[in-house]
Amino acid sequence: MSREVYRVPLDFRWPHRKVWKGFRRSEENEALRCDPCEGMGSSDRYRELERSFYDNENHGVTWWYDYGVDPQGNPAENPPWRVIGTTTRWMYDLTQDEVDAIIQSKRLSRYGIYQFTPSNPPDEQYVRTDRPWPTAAQVNHDMLYDTMGHDGVNTHAAIKARMARLYPGESHLCPHCGGEGIHFRDDAHRAAYDAWEMEAPPEGEGWQMWETTTEGSPISPVLPTPEKLAAWLYDNDATSFGSQTPTYAGWLGMIRCGHAPSMVAVDGVVSSGVDHVAASEARLKPIITLRPTKVPDVIAYEAIFDALVQDTEQYNPKDFAEWCRDNGMACKADFLAGGAVSISGEVNATQATAFKLRWL
């Protein structure tokens, strides 16, 4: 899920928000969903255990939240509640063999059972440590207060372990599709499906922003320069993550990099990937941009200072803002992702000349 810049011909035309035809098989060659397993590739027994693992539907049970306390009655910190009563979900009631299966899948890294060592060969990167193996009771207690809980990988390992114990020898795969979740009309259909290859849009001199939350589709017109693309994205309130709309300089910094993820989490703080990439682009010096406005002789400026350059003598937002004010240029400051600071405002043509001489 991200934003990505494509260099395409200036006359390239494809509907916005429509997946590019080369990124998706034709309907005729697409596989058919396996209806018995709902396209999941798993057996009835597996899906039954999967549903009860989380028990999101919560049919016929009693449970509620007691906000603000932990199991001992002390103020809770993260998250601020405990589950009370009964529930059919078993994600907080794992047995030891299920916990063992999760850890053997190199999960639950908080307990430090395996140390990831990327310098080792691929099949030896997880090294067993001498840390004590956690008990099921310990894991169940800790996960009650974990912000994320068990993810799909943990769930899969636990379900397979429970099936092996309760239903020995029974496969967790769908008997109709063998675990693929799809099927084909005949061998020719399968051959056409396997032979398909992705085809990228044609290359050219233009600049266009695409989203890759789907297989990939354009979200802007094709423009001749990075600056004009950034201006279009800014003027049209294009989003980068959720409803977040980056600044002009933020878009320009990301366009220069070519790609940005939807979001970035640093020290528990989630921010737009475009803002993060733009800040990274400005690590050696601020990203400073000037662009005309719709008002004659009025030019908008913006400077993004990454956190790593804010304390340097040559580039820091305080001196920049003071210089702007001393030269009669109004400015405002905004905080961006990763500690970056944006300073922006408007100048006339004479001020713009002085601005360029000092900062560009």
GROMACS .gro file of C-alpha atoms in nm:
model
  360
    1MET     CA    1   0.000   0.000   0.000
    2SER     CA    2   0.178   0.311  -0.115
    3ARG     CA    3   0.223   0.597  -0.358
    4GLU     CA    4   0.454   0.550  -0.654
    5VAL     CA    5   0.572   0.773  -0.938
    6TYR     CA    6   0.552   0.637  -1.292
    7ARG     CA    7   0.733   0.789  -1.589
    8VAL     CA    8   0.487   0.753  -1.876
    9PRO     CA    9   0.438   0.924  -2.214
   10LEU     CA   10   0.293   1.274  -2.193
   11ASP     CA   11  -0.007   1.161  -2.397
   12PHE     CA   12  -0.067   0.851  -2.182
   13ARG     CA   13  -0.432   0.818  -2.085
   14TRP     CA   14  -0.585   0.573  -1.840
   15PRO     CA   15  -0.884   0.633  -1.608
   16HIS     CA   16  -0.798   0.743  -1.256
   17ARG     CA   17  -0.855   0.482  -0.984
   18LYS     CA   18  -0.896   0.205  -1.242
   19VAL     CA   19  -0.642  -0.076  -1.211
   20TRP     CA   20  -0.404  -0.075  -1.506
   21LYS     CA   21  -0.494  -0.353  -1.750
   22GLY     CA   22  -0.142  -0.495  -1.743
   23PHE     CA   23  -0.155  -0.549  -1.365
   24ARG     CA   24  -0.453  -0.783  -1.370
   25ARG     CA   25  -0.546  -1.095  -1.565
   26SER     CA   26  -0.838  -1.077  -1.802
   27GLU     CA   27  -1.168  -1.196  -1.658
   28GLU     CA   28  -1.160  -1.489  -1.898
   29ASN     CA   29  -0.823  -1.610  -1.770
   30GLU     CA   30  -0.879  -1.536  -1.400
   31ALA     CA   31  -0.912  -1.837  -1.170
   32LEU     CA   32  -1.248  -1.938  -1.026
   33ARG     CA   33  -1.302  -1.913  -0.652
   34CYS     CA   34  -1.342  -2.237  -0.459
   35ASP     CA   35  -1.686  -2.186  -0.307
   36PRO     CA   36  -1.677  -2.471  -0.050
   37CYS     CA   37  -1.388  -2.300   0.134
   38GLU     CA   38  -1.491  -1.945   0.040
   39GLY     CA   39  -1.160  -1.903  -0.141
   40MET     CA   40  -0.960  -1.950   0.180
   41GLY     CA   41  -0.806  -2.288   0.095
   42SER     CA   42  -0.878  -2.428   0.441
   43SER     CA   43  -1.098  -2.711   0.566
   44ASP     CA   44  -1.432  -2.668   0.742
   45ARG     CA   45  -1.273  -2.770   1.072
   46TYR     CA   46  -0.990  -2.519   1.032
   47ARG     CA   47  -1.227  -2.231   0.956
   48GLU     CA   48  -1.445  -2.324   1.253
   49LEU     CA   49  -1.143  -2.302   1.483
   50GLU     CA   50  -1.033  -1.979   1.314
   51ARG     CA   51  -1.370  -1.815   1.378
   52SER     CA   52  -1.375  -1.923   1.741
   53PHE     CA   53  -1.012  -1.813   1.793
   54TYR     CA   54  -1.111  -1.446   1.776
   55ASP     CA   55  -1.487  -1.496   1.824
   56ASN     CA   56  -1.559  -1.163   1.656
   57GLU     CA   57  -1.922  -1.255   1.607
   58ASN     CA   58  -1.950  -1.343   1.976
   59HIS     CA   59  -2.276  -1.538   1.945
   60GLY     CA   60  -2.446  -1.639   2.269
   61VAL     CA   61  -2.174  -1.542   2.514
   62THR     CA   62  -2.134  -1.285   2.787
   63TRP     CA   63  -1.833  -1.057   2.802
   64TRP     CA   64  -1.757  -0.694   2.865
   65TYR     CA   65  -1.473  -0.453   2.938
   66ASP     CA   66  -1.375  -0.313   3.276
   67TYR     CA   67  -1.187   0.002   3.181
   68GLY     CA   68  -0.892   0.129   3.376
   69VAL     CA   69  -0.776  -0.174   3.577
   70ASP     CA   70  -0.551  -0.475   3.533
   71PRO     CA   71  -0.629  -0.828   3.660
   72GLN     CA   72  -0.498  -0.735   4.005
   73GLY     CA   73  -0.718  -0.425   4.025
   74ASN     CA   74  -0.431  -0.182   3.962
   75PRO     CA   75  -0.451   0.101   3.707
   76ALA     CA   76  -0.383  -0.051   3.365
   77GLU     CA   77  -0.161   0.119   3.111
   78ASN     CA   78  -0.178  -0.055   2.775
   79PRO     CA   79  -0.451  -0.118   2.683
   80PRO     CA   80  -0.662   0.022   2.967
   81TRP     CA   81  -0.898  -0.267   3.017
   82ARG     CA   82  -0.940  -0.633   3.097
   83VAL     CA   83  -1.186  -0.887   2.966
   84ILE     CA   84  -1.433  -1.014   3.225
   85GLY     CA   85  -1.685  -1.294   3.208
   86THR     CA   86  -1.705  -1.581   2.962
   87THR     CA   87  -1.640  -1.600   2.590
   88THR     CA   88  -1.602  -1.873   2.331
   89ARG     CA   89  -1.280  -1.719   2.199
   90TRP     CA   90  -0.966  -1.914   2.280
   91MET     CA   91  -0.695  -1.668   2.174
   92TYR     CA   92  -0.637  -1.595   2.545
   93ASP     CA   93  -0.665  -1.959   2.648
   94LEU     CA   94  -0.388  -2.128   2.450
   95THR     CA   95  -0.249  -2.460   2.564
   96GLN     CA   96   0.123  -2.522   2.598
   97ASP     CA   97   0.151  -2.717   2.272
   98GLU     CA   98  -0.014  -2.427   2.090
   99VAL     CA   99   0.224  -2.174   2.243
  100ASP     CA  100   0.515  -2.403   2.153
  101ALA     CA  101   0.397  -2.417   1.792
  102ILE     CA  102   0.382  -2.037   1.772
  103ILE     CA  103   0.732  -1.995   1.914
  104GLN     CA  104   0.871  -2.267   1.687
  105SER     CA  105   0.735  -2.058   1.400
  106LYS     CA  106   0.982  -1.791   1.522
  107ARG     CA  107   0.705  -1.575   1.665
  108LEU     CA  108   0.643  -1.408   2.005
  109SER     CA  109   0.980  -1.235   1.976
  110ARG     CA  110   0.916  -1.043   2.298
  111TYR     CA  111   1.037  -1.347   2.491
  112GLY     CA  112   1.370  -1.357   2.306
  113ILE     CA  113   1.365  -1.732   2.244
  114TYR     CA  114   1.513  -1.687   1.898
  115GLN     CA  115   1.754  -1.412   1.794
  116PHE     CA  116   1.730  -1.298   1.434
  117THR     CA  117   2.080  -1.281   1.284
  118PRO     CA  118   2.059  -1.151   0.923
  119SER     CA  119   2.432  -1.210   0.861
  120ASN     CA  120   2.380  -1.588   0.887
  121PRO     CA  121   2.276  -1.806   0.591
  122PRO     CA  122   1.899  -1.787   0.523
  123ASP     CA  123   1.819  -2.119   0.694
  124GLU     CA  124   2.027  -2.031   1.003
  125GLN     CA  125   1.918  -1.673   1.071
  126TYR     CA  126   1.705  -1.757   1.377
  127VAL     CA  127   1.944  -1.862   1.654
  128ARG     CA  128   1.813  -2.024   1.975
  129THR     CA  129   1.904  -1.826   2.286
  130ASP     CA  130   1.923  -1.937   2.649
  131ARG     CA  131   1.616  -1.732   2.746
  132PRO     CA  132   1.352  -1.933   2.938
  133TRP     CA  133   1.065  -2.077   2.735
  134PRO     CA  134   0.739  -1.902   2.834
  135THR     CA  135   0.447  -2.095   2.976
  136ALA     CA  136   0.101  -2.088   2.823
  137ALA     CA  137  -0.029  -1.906   3.131
  138GLN     CA  138   0.235  -1.636   3.087
  139VAL     CA  139   0.161  -1.586   2.718
  140ASN     CA  140  -0.216  -1.580   2.773
  141HIS     CA  141  -0.181  -1.317   3.044
  142ASP     CA  142   0.057  -1.100   2.843
  143MET     CA  143  -0.153  -1.109   2.527
  144LEU     CA  144  -0.458  -0.986   2.717
  145TYR     CA  145  -0.278  -0.653   2.751
  146ASP     CA  146  -0.099  -0.649   2.416
  147THR     CA  147  -0.211  -0.371   2.182
  148MET     CA  148  -0.207  -0.587   1.869
  149GLY     CA  149  -0.284  -0.936   2.000
  150HIS     CA  150  -0.215  -1.248   1.795
  151ASP     CA  151  -0.184  -1.191   1.421
  152GLY     CA  152  -0.268  -1.430   1.139
  153VAL     CA  153   0.068  -1.610   1.155
  154ASN     CA  154   0.028  -1.687   1.525
  155THR     CA  155  -0.332  -1.792   1.470
  156HIS     CA  156  -0.238  -2.032   1.190
  157ALA     CA  157   0.030  -2.202   1.403
  158ALA     CA  158  -0.206  -2.235   1.700
  159ILE     CA  159  -0.491  -2.377   1.491
  160LYS     CA  160  -0.266  -2.636   1.327
  161ALA     CA  161  -0.143  -2.744   1.671
  162ARG     CA  162  -0.498  -2.772   1.805
  163MET     CA  163  -0.610  -2.971   1.503
  164ALA     CA  164  -0.315  -3.209   1.540
  165ARG     CA  165  -0.417  -3.270   1.901
  166LEU     CA  166  -0.794  -3.294   1.857
  167TYR     CA  167  -0.814  -3.444   1.507
  168PRO     CA  168  -0.493  -3.644   1.446
  169GLY     CA  169  -0.413  -3.701   1.080
  170GLU     CA  170  -0.680  -3.463   0.952
  171SER     CA  171  -0.559  -3.207   0.697
  172HIS     CA  172  -0.622  -2.839   0.754
  173LEU     CA  173  -0.648  -2.786   0.375
  174CYS     CA  174  -0.967  -2.774   0.172
  175PRO     CA  175  -1.029  -3.118   0.014
  176HIS     CA  176  -1.180  -2.958  -0.298
  177CYS     CA  177  -0.896  -2.725  -0.399
  178GLY     CA  178  -0.603  -2.866  -0.204
  179GLY     CA  179  -0.545  -2.539  -0.023
  180GLU     CA  180  -0.525  -2.312  -0.328
  181GLY     CA  181  -0.863  -2.146  -0.277
  182ILE     CA  182  -0.917  -2.149  -0.654
  183HIS     CA  183  -0.997  -2.395  -0.933
  184PHE     CA  184  -1.003  -2.399  -1.314
  185ARG     CA  185  -1.242  -2.502  -1.589
  186ASP     CA  186  -0.985  -2.724  -1.759
  187ASP     CA  187  -0.612  -2.765  -1.828
  188ALA     CA  188  -0.615  -2.493  -2.093
  189HIS     CA  189  -0.762  -2.248  -1.842
  190ARG     CA  190  -0.489  -2.338  -1.592
  191ALA     CA  191  -0.218  -2.300  -1.857
  192ALA     CA  192  -0.342  -1.953  -1.954
  193TYR     CA  193  -0.355  -1.853  -1.587
  194ASP     CA  194   0.003  -1.969  -1.524
  195ALA     CA  195   0.136  -1.813  -1.846
  196TRP     CA  196   0.016  -1.462  -1.761
  197GLU     CA  197   0.286  -1.201  -1.692
  198MET     CA  198   0.245  -0.851  -1.554
  199GLU     CA  199   0.288  -0.569  -1.806
  200ALA     CA  200   0.388  -0.225  -1.679
  201PRO     CA  201   0.255   0.097  -1.835
  202PRO     CA  202   0.457   0.235  -2.128
  203GLU     CA  203   0.761   0.445  -2.036
  204GLY     CA  204   0.795   0.810  -2.131
  205GLU     CA  205   0.896   1.161  -2.027
  206GLY     CA  206   0.587   1.242  -1.821
  207TRP     CA  207   0.538   1.221  -1.444
  208GLN     CA  208   0.230   1.059  -1.290
  209MET     CA  209   0.137   0.955  -0.936
  210TRP     CA  210  -0.007   0.607  -0.883
  211GLU     CA  211  -0.158   0.430  -0.585
  212THR     CA  212  -0.060   0.071  -0.511
  213THR     CA  213  -0.320  -0.001  -0.245
  214THR     CA  214  -0.482  -0.200  -0.526
  215GLU     CA  215  -0.275  -0.367  -0.796
  216GLY     CA  216  -0.196  -0.013  -0.913
  217SER     CA  217  -0.380   0.278  -1.076
  218PRO     CA  218  -0.310   0.645  -1.157
  219ILE     CA  219  -0.440   0.916  -0.924
  220SER     CA  220  -0.314   1.221  -1.114
  221PRO     CA  221  -0.286   1.343  -1.473
  222VAL     CA  222   0.045   1.309  -1.656
  223LEU     CA  223   0.254   1.624  -1.609
  224PRO     CA  224   0.583   1.735  -1.766
  225THR     CA  225   0.787   1.802  -1.449
  226PRO     CA  226   0.808   1.687  -1.085
  227GLU     CA  227   0.724   2.040  -0.973
  228LYS     CA  228   0.402   2.052  -1.174
  229LEU     CA  229   0.300   1.708  -1.049
  230ALA     CA  230   0.363   1.816  -0.688
  231ALA     CA  231   0.160   2.133  -0.746
  232TRP     CA  232  -0.133   1.937  -0.889
  233LEU     CA  233  -0.132   1.692  -0.598
  234TYR     CA  234  -0.118   1.977  -0.346
  235ASP     CA  235  -0.380   2.194  -0.518
  236ASN     CA  236  -0.620   1.900  -0.550
  237ASP     CA  237  -0.579   1.779  -0.190
  238ALA     CA  238  -0.446   1.440  -0.298
  239THR     CA  239  -0.416   1.205  -0.002
  240SER     CA  240  -0.116   0.997   0.099
  241PHE     CA  241  -0.247   0.803   0.401
  242GLY     CA  242  -0.608   0.804   0.511
  243SER     CA  243  -0.724   1.163   0.481
  244GLN     CA  244  -0.376   1.314   0.518
  245THR     CA  245  -0.283   1.564   0.245
  246PRO     CA  246   0.091   1.645   0.228
  247THR     CA  247   0.231   1.988   0.154
  248TYR     CA  248   0.367   2.084  -0.187
  249ALA     CA  249   0.725   2.035  -0.071
  250GLY     CA  250   0.628   1.706   0.090
  251TRP     CA  251   0.495   1.577  -0.240
  252LEU     CA  252   0.797   1.708  -0.429
  253GLY     CA  253   1.038   1.535  -0.192
  254MET     CA  254   0.852   1.208  -0.234
  255ILE     CA  255   0.840   1.245  -0.616
  256ARG     CA  256   1.216   1.287  -0.622
  257CYS     CA  257   1.248   0.958  -0.433
  258GLY     CA  258   0.993   0.784  -0.654
  259HIS     CA  259   0.808   0.581  -0.392
  260ALA     CA  260   0.658   0.609  -0.044
  261PRO     CA  261   0.477   0.356   0.178
  262SER     CA  262   0.131   0.439   0.306
  263MET     CA  263   0.257   0.489   0.660
  264VAL     CA  264   0.567   0.471   0.874
  265ALA     CA  265   0.579   0.397   1.248
  266VAL     CA  266   0.875   0.537   1.443
  267ASP     CA  267   0.889   0.495   1.821
  268GLY     CA  268   0.519   0.419   1.827
  269VAL     CA  269   0.422   0.728   1.624
  270VAL     CA  270   0.241   0.655   1.296
  271SER     CA  271   0.279   0.908   1.015
  272SER     CA  272   0.226   0.941   0.642
  273GLY     CA  273   0.487   0.766   0.432
  274VAL     CA  274   0.503   1.065   0.197
  275ASP     CA  275   0.592   1.298   0.486
  276HIS     CA  276   0.852   1.052   0.611
  277VAL     CA  277   1.017   1.012   0.270
  278ALA     CA  278   1.012   1.388   0.213
  279ALA     CA  279   1.182   1.440   0.548
  280SER     CA  280   1.441   1.177   0.458
  281GLU     CA  281   1.506   1.355   0.128
  282ALA     CA  282   1.590   1.667   0.328
  283ARG     CA  283   1.845   1.508   0.560
  284LEU     CA  284   2.146   1.686   0.410
  285LYS     CA  285   1.975   2.018   0.342
  286PRO     CA  286   1.620   2.149   0.352
  287ILE     CA  287   1.386   2.099   0.060
  288ILE     CA  288   1.311   2.455  -0.055
  289THR     CA  289   1.057   2.525  -0.325
  290LEU     CA  290   0.918   2.837  -0.495
  291ARG     CA  291   0.609   2.828  -0.713
  292PRO     CA  292   0.373   3.086  -0.863
  293THR     CA  293   0.027   3.136  -0.718
  294LYS     CA  294  -0.295   3.239  -0.886
  295VAL     CA  295  -0.233   3.596  -0.767
  296PRO     CA  296  -0.006   3.794  -1.004
  297ASP     CA  297   0.347   3.860  -0.871
  298VAL     CA  298   0.286   3.651  -0.559
  299ILE     CA  299   0.510   3.349  -0.513
  300ALA     CA  300   0.460   3.076  -0.253
  301TYR     CA  301   0.763   2.929  -0.080
  302GLU     CA  302   0.813   2.633   0.151
  303ALA     CA  303   1.118   2.486   0.323
  304ILE     CA  304   1.120   2.145   0.493
  305PHE     CA  305   1.391   2.093   0.755
  306ASP     CA  306   1.457   1.735   0.857
  307ALA     CA  307   1.526   1.673   1.226
  308LEU     CA  308   1.889   1.583   1.147
  309VAL     CA  309   1.971   1.924   0.994
  310GLN     CA  310   1.777   2.148   1.230
  311ASP     CA  311   2.074   2.209   1.459
  312THR     CA  312   2.336   2.279   1.192
  313GLU     CA  313   2.480   2.628   1.154
  314GLN     CA  314   2.409   2.639   0.782
  315TYR     CA  315   2.053   2.508   0.785
  316ASN     CA  316   1.812   2.544   1.074
  317PRO     CA  317   1.448   2.655   1.078
  318LYS     CA  318   1.495   2.924   1.343
  319ASP     CA  319   1.752   3.120   1.142
  320PHE     CA  320   1.550   3.065   0.825
  321ALA     CA  321   1.232   3.204   0.984
  322GLU     CA  322   1.418   3.501   1.136
  323TRP     CA  323   1.576   3.583   0.800
  324CYS     CA  324   1.234   3.572   0.632
  325ARG     CA  325   1.081   3.804   0.890
  326ASP     CA  326   1.379   4.044   0.879
  327ASN     CA  327   1.323   4.073   0.505
  328GLY     CA  328   0.952   4.138   0.537
  329MET     CA  329   0.841   3.787   0.442
  330ALA     CA  330   0.555   3.644   0.647
  331CYS     CA  331   0.596   3.279   0.740
  332LYS     CA  332   0.435   3.002   0.940
  333ALA     CA  333   0.579   2.680   1.080
  334ASP     CA  334   0.424   2.332   1.083
  335PHE     CA  335   0.553   2.008   1.232
  336LEU     CA  336   0.579   1.709   1.000
  337ALA     CA  337   0.660   1.341   1.045
  338GLY     CA  338   0.981   1.236   1.216
  339GLY     CA  339   1.043   1.574   1.378
  340ALA     CA  340   1.069   1.763   1.048
  341VAL     CA  341   0.961   2.128   1.035
  342SER     CA  342   0.793   2.303   0.742
  343ILE     CA  343   0.817   2.683   0.708
  344SER     CA  344   0.602   2.841   0.439
  345GLY     CA  345   0.469   3.174   0.321
  346GLU     CA  346   0.433   3.407   0.024
  347VAL     CA  347   0.668   3.667  -0.126
  348ASN     CA  348   0.664   3.918  -0.409
  349ALA     CA  349   0.897   3.908  -0.707
  350THR     CA  350   1.161   4.133  -0.546
  351GLN     CA  351   1.164   3.930  -0.226
  352ALA     CA  352   1.185   3.610  -0.427
  353THR     CA  353   1.509   3.730  -0.587
  354ALA     CA  354   1.665   3.788  -0.245
  355PHE     CA  355   1.529   3.455  -0.129
  356LYS     CA  356   1.695   3.269  -0.416
  357LEU     CA  357   2.029   3.442  -0.360
  358ARG     CA  358   2.033   3.348   0.008
  359TRP     CA  359   1.884   3.000   0.014
  360LEU     CA  360   1.890   2.837  -0.329
   0.00000   0.00000   0.00000
